[in-house]
Every structure is written in C-alpha cells, then in structure tokens.
C-alpha cells in the first residue's frame, strides 16, 4: 500500500506513531514525547494486530477482503476503523488533558504503510540504535540467541527504511545515541516535523511522568523515574565476546547506513541529510540515502524472524491447538490408508508387510 504524503509540517492534530525495533529506545522516546503538554502516548497496545485481523480474518480461507462480499470497499472499512480506534486513543488523551494522541508498539514497524493509509494525517517518529546494543539487550532481557537478535535488528530496520522512503515529511528518524547525548537539538528537530513547539518538559520526562502518575516500571522494564543517561549509549560494548564481534560484522553494511561503526561503539558518522538537518532524517532523506547506498546494502533481503514478541502462553496455546489438529488429521481413514500404502512401498521384508496389515486391521476396528 502506498501511503499518501502530508504537506511539509505535519498536521498538528494527527496521531504520532513511534516505530523501531525492540530495545531501540522506543519506550524512552515515548515517555519523552508523552511529557509534552499536548501529546499523550500511553503503554503499548498492539492495536494494529486487531486492525489487520479485521481487514483479513486469520485462519480462514475466505478471510481476505471478506467485507467486499457485503458491498464494502477497503476505503470505507478504513474510515470505520479510523473512527473507532482514533476515538479510543483520543479519549485517553483527553482524560489526561492532552490534545493529541500517539502510540508505540515495536511490531507495528512492519505495518507502517498500513497505518499511514488508515490514518492519513499521521506522522511517524522512527528510532534506531546500534545493532550491538539492541542484540546485547535482547539477549539479556529476552533470552535471544545473539544471531537471532541481529537478524531481528536487520529485518526490523529494513522495514523501517522501506516505509520511511515512501512517507516524505510524514516521517522523521533519530538515533538513540544522539537522543541520550544531545537531547535538546534532537528533540527540537523532531518537534518541527511533528508540527509542535519545543517544550522544556521534554527534557524532564522522569519528573513529568511521576507527576502524571505513570507507573514506575513500564514497557520493556523501563524505569520512568530515570533521567536520560548518556552512559547507556555505549555501555553494552564492554561485555562483547570475540564471537559476538564476529557475528556483529554481518550487520556492518546496514549499520553503516545509519552511521554506526563496528570497530568503535562510540563513533557515529554524520547522517548527511539532504534536507540540511543535523540530527534527524526525514523520509525523503532516508529515500535519498537509500538510493546512494544501493551498492553497499541489500535492501531487498529481509532475514526471517521468529515471532518472539508473542505472549509465551499464547504461543503454547497455539502449539497445543496445532498438535491436536494434526492428531485428528492423522486419525482419518484416508490418511491411515495413505500411511499404510507408504509402509508397503517401503517394506523390504515379510515382517514389514505383516506390520502394515496389522495396523490397517487394528484401525478399522
């Protein structure tokens, strides 16, 4: 889906969607933006999972475009979905005395185009972090294998680049490391894209969140009372093993696209934005940079990533369901007969054939 572009200077009433990989600093960015007098961005909802499930009913062969069978267009359905979900988030914002709502859920990064189409006045704030930092945090906090964590970082940030390249002034990208070391200039550039005035409260999120009654610990075990700490930017590199460093080299091309170095965690090259931004990239900047990096980064090869963000109990329930379905399938007569025929085909002795015949007689009874 090609998302429509908004004019330069985002609609100051449109929703703000924070996107980026897990452990990229997206929760910190959410808390900072939520500290603005006009912006309310609460805990992760994952609501786009419900939106996509409504548009394409899962686990049913007729689930795609079901609404067209009763005379609805996708545009009409999108309008209803927009009204419904915007109403829910707007009520949350109004209850907190805020004029503008937003949302942040990491897996939404793969659904940016869909979100942009359903919410045509929305603007997206992307955040990226050094792959070594993200992988180290995923291993520590969520028990990822290091290679799996790097694949996840690669796939998610390829999604980010792909979507950003189509959104123009509706998208702005920042680096976590710049946010925690040079917060004010980064946030001033972000605010210009969002169409909002800069507020000093953005630099005091730990104070504002306490005043707003936010729980001490929120998404990703983030402590809302902690001030921005520049030391977080590079501390992860202290515990890298030789094997980690070797695996990390696989991400070097895409990491370099974002200005990161594999040899020095503290080194960040300028983003070199054509829009003359110093700290952030617009969607057009990302598109231009992507074009210039075509020979160095394979933007079309997205590594497979398991569904690590799913709830463990839900994954276990799904596994039990699949096992039960397989058991019922195997119990059907046609399946048993096919298994018996394959057994005969594989049979190399009289004993094998007798075993197949006994199996058929047993199952008939």
Coordinates of C-alpha atoms in Angstrom, one line a residue:
X1 CA 0.0 0.0 0.0
X2 CA 1.4 3.4 -1.0
X3 CA 0.7 5.8 1.8
X4 CA -0.3 9.4 0.9
X5 CA 2.1 12.1 1.9
X6 CA 1.2 15.1 4.0
X7 CA 2.4 18.6 3.3
X8 CA 5.6 19.8 5.0
X9 CA 4.9 20.5 8.6
X10 CA 2.8 17.7 10.0
X11 CA -0.9 18.1 10.8
X12 CA -0.7 19.3 14.4
X13 CA -3.8 17.2 15.3
X14 CA -2.8 14.0 13.6
X15 CA -1.6 10.9 15.5
X16 CA 2.0 10.3 16.2
X17 CA 3.3 6.8 15.8
X18 CA 6.7 5.8 17.4
X19 CA 8.3 2.9 15.5
X20 CA 11.5 1.0 15.8
X21 CA 12.8 -2.4 17.0
X22 CA 12.5 -3.7 20.5
X23 CA 15.3 -2.4 22.8
X24 CA 16.0 0.5 20.4
X25 CA 15.0 3.2 23.0
X26 CA 11.4 3.5 21.6
X27 CA 9.9 3.4 25.2
X28 CA 12.2 6.2 26.3
X29 CA 11.2 8.2 23.3
X30 CA 7.6 7.5 24.0
X31 CA 8.0 8.7 27.6
X32 CA 9.7 11.9 26.4
X33 CA 7.1 12.7 23.8
X34 CA 4.3 11.9 26.3
X35 CA 5.8 14.6 28.6
X36 CA 4.9 17.3 26.1
X37 CA 1.9 19.4 27.2
X38 CA -0.1 18.4 24.1
X39 CA 0.9 14.8 23.4
X40 CA -0.4 11.6 25.0
X41 CA 1.3 8.3 24.2
X42 CA 0.5 5.6 26.6
X43 CA 1.6 2.0 27.0
X44 CA 1.9 -0.4 24.1
X45 CA -1.4 -1.6 22.7
X46 CA -0.6 -3.6 19.6
X47 CA -3.9 -2.4 18.2
X48 CA -2.7 -2.8 14.6
X49 CA -2.9 -6.6 15.1
X50 CA -6.6 -6.1 15.7
X51 CA -6.9 -3.8 12.7
X52 CA -5.2 -6.3 10.4
X53 CA -7.2 -9.1 11.8
X54 CA -10.4 -7.2 10.9
X55 CA -9.2 -6.5 7.4
X56 CA -8.1 -10.0 6.7
X57 CA -9.7 -12.6 9.0
X58 CA -6.9 -15.0 10.1
X59 CA -7.1 -18.8 9.8
X60 CA -10.0 -18.8 7.3
X61 CA -9.6 -19.4 3.6
X62 CA -12.3 -16.7 2.8
X63 CA -10.8 -14.2 5.2
X64 CA -9.2 -11.9 2.7
X65 CA -11.4 -9.0 1.6
X66 CA -14.4 -10.5 3.3
X67 CA -16.1 -7.1 3.6
X68 CA -16.3 -6.8 -0.2
X69 CA -18.7 -9.7 -0.2
X70 CA -21.3 -7.5 1.5
X71 CA -20.6 -4.4 -0.6
X72 CA -17.9 -2.6 1.4
X73 CA -14.8 -1.0 -0.2
X74 CA -11.4 -1.0 1.6
X75 CA -11.6 2.8 1.8
X76 CA -15.0 2.6 3.6
X77 CA -13.7 -0.1 6.0
X78 CA -10.6 2.1 6.7
X79 CA -12.8 5.0 7.6
X80 CA -14.7 2.9 10.1
X81 CA -11.5 1.5 11.6
X82 CA -10.0 5.0 11.8
X83 CA -13.0 6.4 13.6
X84 CA -13.2 3.5 16.0
X85 CA -9.5 3.4 17.1
X86 CA -8.9 7.2 16.9
X87 CA -11.9 7.6 19.2
X88 CA -10.4 5.2 21.8
X89 CA -7.0 6.9 21.8
X90 CA -8.5 10.4 21.7
X91 CA -10.5 9.7 24.8
X92 CA -7.3 8.5 26.6
X93 CA -5.6 11.8 25.6
X94 CA -8.5 14.0 26.6
X95 CA -8.7 12.3 30.0
X96 CA -5.1 13.4 30.6
X97 CA -5.7 16.9 29.3
X98 CA -3.8 16.4 26.1
X99 CA -4.9 17.5 22.6
X100 CA -3.1 14.9 20.5
X101 CA -2.7 11.1 20.8
X102 CA 0.0 8.7 19.7
X103 CA 1.0 5.1 20.0
X104 CA 4.2 2.9 20.2
X105 CA 4.4 -0.8 19.7
X106 CA 7.6 -2.3 18.2
X107 CA 5.9 -4.9 15.8
X108 CA 4.0 -2.0 14.2
X109 CA 7.2 -1.2 12.4
X110 CA 6.3 -3.9 9.9
X111 CA 2.9 -2.2 9.4
X112 CA 3.8 1.4 8.8
X113 CA 2.4 1.6 5.3
X114 CA -1.0 0.2 6.5
X115 CA -1.0 2.7 9.4
X116 CA -0.2 5.6 7.2
X117 CA -3.1 4.6 4.8
X118 CA -5.7 4.2 7.6
X119 CA -4.6 7.4 9.4
X120 CA -3.7 9.8 6.5
X121 CA -2.8 12.7 8.9
X122 CA -0.5 10.6 11.0
X123 CA 3.3 11.3 11.4
X124 CA 5.9 8.7 12.2
X125 CA 8.9 9.0 14.5
X126 CA 11.4 6.3 13.9
X127 CA 14.3 5.4 16.2
X128 CA 17.3 3.3 15.5
X129 CA 20.1 2.0 17.8
X130 CA 23.4 0.3 17.2
X131 CA 22.8 -3.4 16.4
X132 CA 25.3 -4.4 19.0
X133 CA 23.3 -2.6 21.7
X134 CA 20.0 -4.0 20.6
X135 CA 21.3 -7.5 20.4
X136 CA 23.0 -7.4 23.8
X137 CA 19.8 -6.1 25.4
X138 CA 17.6 -8.7 23.7
X139 CA 20.0 -11.5 24.9
X140 CA 19.9 -10.1 28.4
X141 CA 16.3 -9.2 28.8
X142 CA 14.5 -11.7 26.5
X143 CA 17.0 -14.6 26.2
X144 CA 17.5 -14.3 22.5
X145 CA 20.4 -16.0 20.8
X146 CA 22.9 -13.4 19.6
X147 CA 22.5 -14.4 15.9
X148 CA 18.7 -14.3 16.2
X149 CA 18.8 -10.8 17.8
X150 CA 21.0 -9.5 15.0
X151 CA 18.6 -11.0 12.4
X152 CA 15.7 -9.3 14.2
X153 CA 17.5 -5.9 14.2
X154 CA 18.3 -6.3 10.5
X155 CA 14.7 -7.3 9.4
X156 CA 13.1 -4.6 11.5
X157 CA 15.3 -1.8 10.3
X158 CA 14.9 -2.8 6.7
X159 CA 11.2 -2.5 7.3
X160 CA 11.8 1.0 8.8
X161 CA 13.9 2.1 5.8
X162 CA 11.4 0.8 3.3
X163 CA 8.4 2.6 4.9
X164 CA 10.3 5.8 5.6
X165 CA 11.3 6.1 2.0
X166 CA 7.7 6.5 0.9
X167 CA 6.5 8.9 3.6
X168 CA 8.4 12.1 2.9
X169 CA 7.7 14.8 5.6
X170 CA 5.4 12.4 7.4
X171 CA 8.4 10.6 8.8
X172 CA 11.4 11.6 10.9
X173 CA 14.2 9.3 12.1
X174 CA 16.6 9.7 15.0
X175 CA 19.3 7.7 16.6
X176 CA 19.0 6.6 20.2
X177 CA 22.6 7.5 20.9
X178 CA 22.0 11.1 19.7
X179 CA 18.8 11.3 21.8
X180 CA 20.6 10.4 25.0
X181 CA 23.8 12.5 24.4
X182 CA 22.3 15.6 22.6
X183 CA 18.7 15.5 23.6
X184 CA 17.7 19.1 23.1
X185 CA 18.8 19.6 19.5
X186 CA 17.5 16.2 18.5
X187 CA 14.1 16.9 20.1
X188 CA 13.9 20.4 18.5
X189 CA 14.2 18.8 15.1
X190 CA 11.7 16.2 16.0
X191 CA 9.2 18.8 17.1
X192 CA 9.5 20.7 13.8
X193 CA 8.4 17.5 12.0
X194 CA 5.6 16.9 14.4
X195 CA 4.3 20.5 14.0
X196 CA 4.7 21.2 17.7
X197 CA 6.5 23.8 19.7
X198 CA 9.5 22.6 21.7
X199 CA 8.8 22.3 25.4
X200 CA 11.4 22.1 28.2
X201 CA 9.3 19.4 29.8
X202 CA 10.6 17.0 27.1
X203 CA 14.0 17.1 28.8
X204 CA 12.4 16.3 32.2
X205 CA 10.4 13.2 31.3
X206 CA 11.4 11.5 34.6
X207 CA 9.8 14.3 36.6
X208 CA 6.7 14.8 34.4
X209 CA 6.0 11.0 34.3
X210 CA 5.9 10.9 38.1
X211 CA 3.7 13.9 38.2
X212 CA 1.3 12.3 35.7
X213 CA 1.1 9.2 37.9
X214 CA 2.8 6.9 35.4
X215 CA 3.8 3.5 36.9
X216 CA 7.5 3.4 37.9
X217 CA 8.2 0.4 35.6
X218 CA 6.6 0.2 32.1
X219 CA 7.2 -1.4 28.7
X220 CA 10.4 -3.3 28.4
X221 CA 11.1 -2.9 32.2
X222 CA 11.9 0.8 31.6
X223 CA 12.1 2.8 34.8
X224 CA 10.1 6.0 34.2
X225 CA 11.9 7.8 37.1
X226 CA 15.3 7.5 35.5
X227 CA 16.7 10.7 33.8
X228 CA 18.3 10.4 30.4
X229 CA 21.7 8.8 31.0
X230 CA 24.3 9.3 28.2
X231 CA 26.3 6.4 29.6
X232 CA 23.7 4.0 28.2
X233 CA 24.8 4.7 24.7
X234 CA 28.0 2.6 24.7
X235 CA 28.0 0.6 27.9
X236 CA 26.8 -2.6 26.0
X237 CA 30.2 -2.8 24.2
X238 CA 32.1 -3.6 27.4
X239 CA 30.8 -7.2 27.5
X240 CA 31.1 -8.3 23.9
X241 CA 32.8 -11.6 23.3
X242 CA 35.0 -12.4 20.3
X243 CA 32.1 -14.5 18.9
X244 CA 29.7 -11.6 19.3
X245 CA 32.1 -9.2 17.5
X246 CA 32.4 -11.7 14.6
X247 CA 28.6 -12.1 14.3
X248 CA 28.1 -8.3 14.5
X249 CA 30.2 -7.8 11.4
X250 CA 27.2 -9.3 9.4
X251 CA 25.3 -6.1 10.2
X252 CA 28.1 -3.7 9.1
X253 CA 26.6 -2.5 5.8
X254 CA 23.1 -1.6 7.2
X255 CA 24.7 -0.3 10.5
X256 CA 26.9 1.9 8.3
X257 CA 23.8 3.2 6.6
X258 CA 22.7 4.6 9.9
X259 CA 26.2 6.0 10.6
X260 CA 27.4 3.3 13.1
X261 CA 30.9 1.8 13.3
X262 CA 31.7 -1.8 14.0
X263 CA 35.1 -1.1 15.5
X264 CA 34.1 1.8 17.9
X265 CA 30.8 1.8 19.6
X266 CA 31.1 5.5 20.4
X267 CA 31.7 6.5 16.8
X268 CA 28.8 7.9 14.8
X269 CA 29.2 9.4 11.4
X270 CA 27.0 12.4 10.4
X271 CA 23.7 11.4 8.8
X272 CA 24.4 13.7 5.9
X273 CA 20.8 14.7 5.3
X274 CA 20.0 16.4 2.0
X275 CA 17.3 18.5 3.9
X276 CA 20.2 20.1 5.9
X277 CA 19.0 18.5 9.2
X278 CA 21.8 17.8 11.6
X279 CA 20.4 15.3 14.0
X280 CA 17.5 13.6 12.2
X281 CA 16.4 12.3 8.8
X282 CA 13.1 12.9 7.0
X283 CA 11.5 10.3 4.9
X284 CA 12.9 12.0 1.8
X285 CA 16.4 12.0 3.4
X286 CA 16.1 8.2 4.0
X287 CA 14.9 7.6 0.4
X288 CA 17.8 9.7 -1.0
X289 CA 20.3 7.9 1.3
X290 CA 18.9 4.5 0.4
X291 CA 19.4 5.3 -3.3
X292 CA 23.0 6.3 -2.7
X293 CA 23.7 3.1 -0.6
X294 CA 22.2 0.6 -3.1
X295 CA 25.6 -0.9 -3.9
X296 CA 26.6 -1.3 -0.2
X297 CA 23.3 -2.6 1.4
X298 CA 21.0 -5.3 0.1
X299 CA 17.7 -3.6 1.0
X300 CA 15.7 -6.4 -0.6
X301 CA 16.8 -9.4 1.5
X302 CA 14.9 -9.5 4.8
X303 CA 16.0 -12.3 7.1
X304 CA 13.3 -14.5 8.6
X305 CA 12.5 -13.6 12.2
X306 CA 10.5 -15.8 14.6
X307 CA 7.5 -14.3 16.4
X308 CA 9.4 -13.5 19.6
X309 CA 7.1 -10.7 20.6
X310 CA 4.1 -13.0 21.0
X311 CA 2.9 -13.9 24.5
X312 CA 4.5 -17.2 25.7
X313 CA 1.2 -18.5 26.9
X314 CA -0.4 -17.7 23.6
X315 CA 2.4 -19.4 21.7
X316 CA 1.9 -22.5 23.9
X317 CA -1.8 -22.5 23.3
X318 CA -1.3 -22.3 19.5
X319 CA 1.2 -25.2 19.7
X320 CA -1.3 -27.3 21.6
X321 CA -4.0 -26.5 19.0
X322 CA -1.8 -27.4 16.1
X323 CA -0.8 -30.7 17.7
X324 CA -4.5 -31.5 18.3
X325 CA -5.4 -30.7 14.7
X326 CA -2.5 -32.9 13.4
X327 CA -3.6 -35.7 15.7
X328 CA -7.2 -35.5 14.3
X329 CA -5.9 -35.4 10.8
X330 CA -3.8 -38.5 11.2
X331 CA -6.7 -40.4 12.7
X332 CA -8.8 -40.1 9.5
X333 CA -9.2 -43.2 7.4
X334 CA -7.8 -41.7 4.2
X335 CA -4.7 -40.6 6.0
X336 CA -4.3 -44.0 7.6
X337 CA -4.6 -45.7 4.2
X338 CA -2.0 -43.5 2.7
X339 CA 0.3 -44.2 5.6
X340 CA -0.3 -48.0 5.0
X341 CA 0.5 -47.7 1.3
X342 CA 3.7 -45.8 2.0
X343 CA 4.5 -48.6 4.5
X344 CA 4.1 -51.2 1.9
X345 CA 6.2 -49.2 -0.6
X346 CA 9.0 -49.0 2.0
X347 CA 8.6 -52.6 3.1
X348 CA 11.6 -54.7 2.5
X349 CA 10.7 -57.8 4.4
X350 CA 7.7 -60.0 5.2
X351 CA 7.8 -58.6 8.8
X352 CA 7.3 -55.1 7.4
X353 CA 4.3 -56.1 5.4
X354 CA 2.7 -58.0 8.3
X355 CA 3.1 -54.9 10.4
X356 CA 1.3 -52.7 7.9
X357 CA -1.6 -55.2 7.5
X358 CA -2.0 -55.5 11.3
X359 CA -2.1 -51.7 11.5
X360 CA -4.9 -51.5 8.9
X361 CA -7.0 -54.2 10.6
X362 CA -6.5 -52.5 14.1
X363 CA -7.6 -49.1 12.9
X364 CA -10.7 -50.5 11.1
X365 CA -12.0 -52.0 14.3

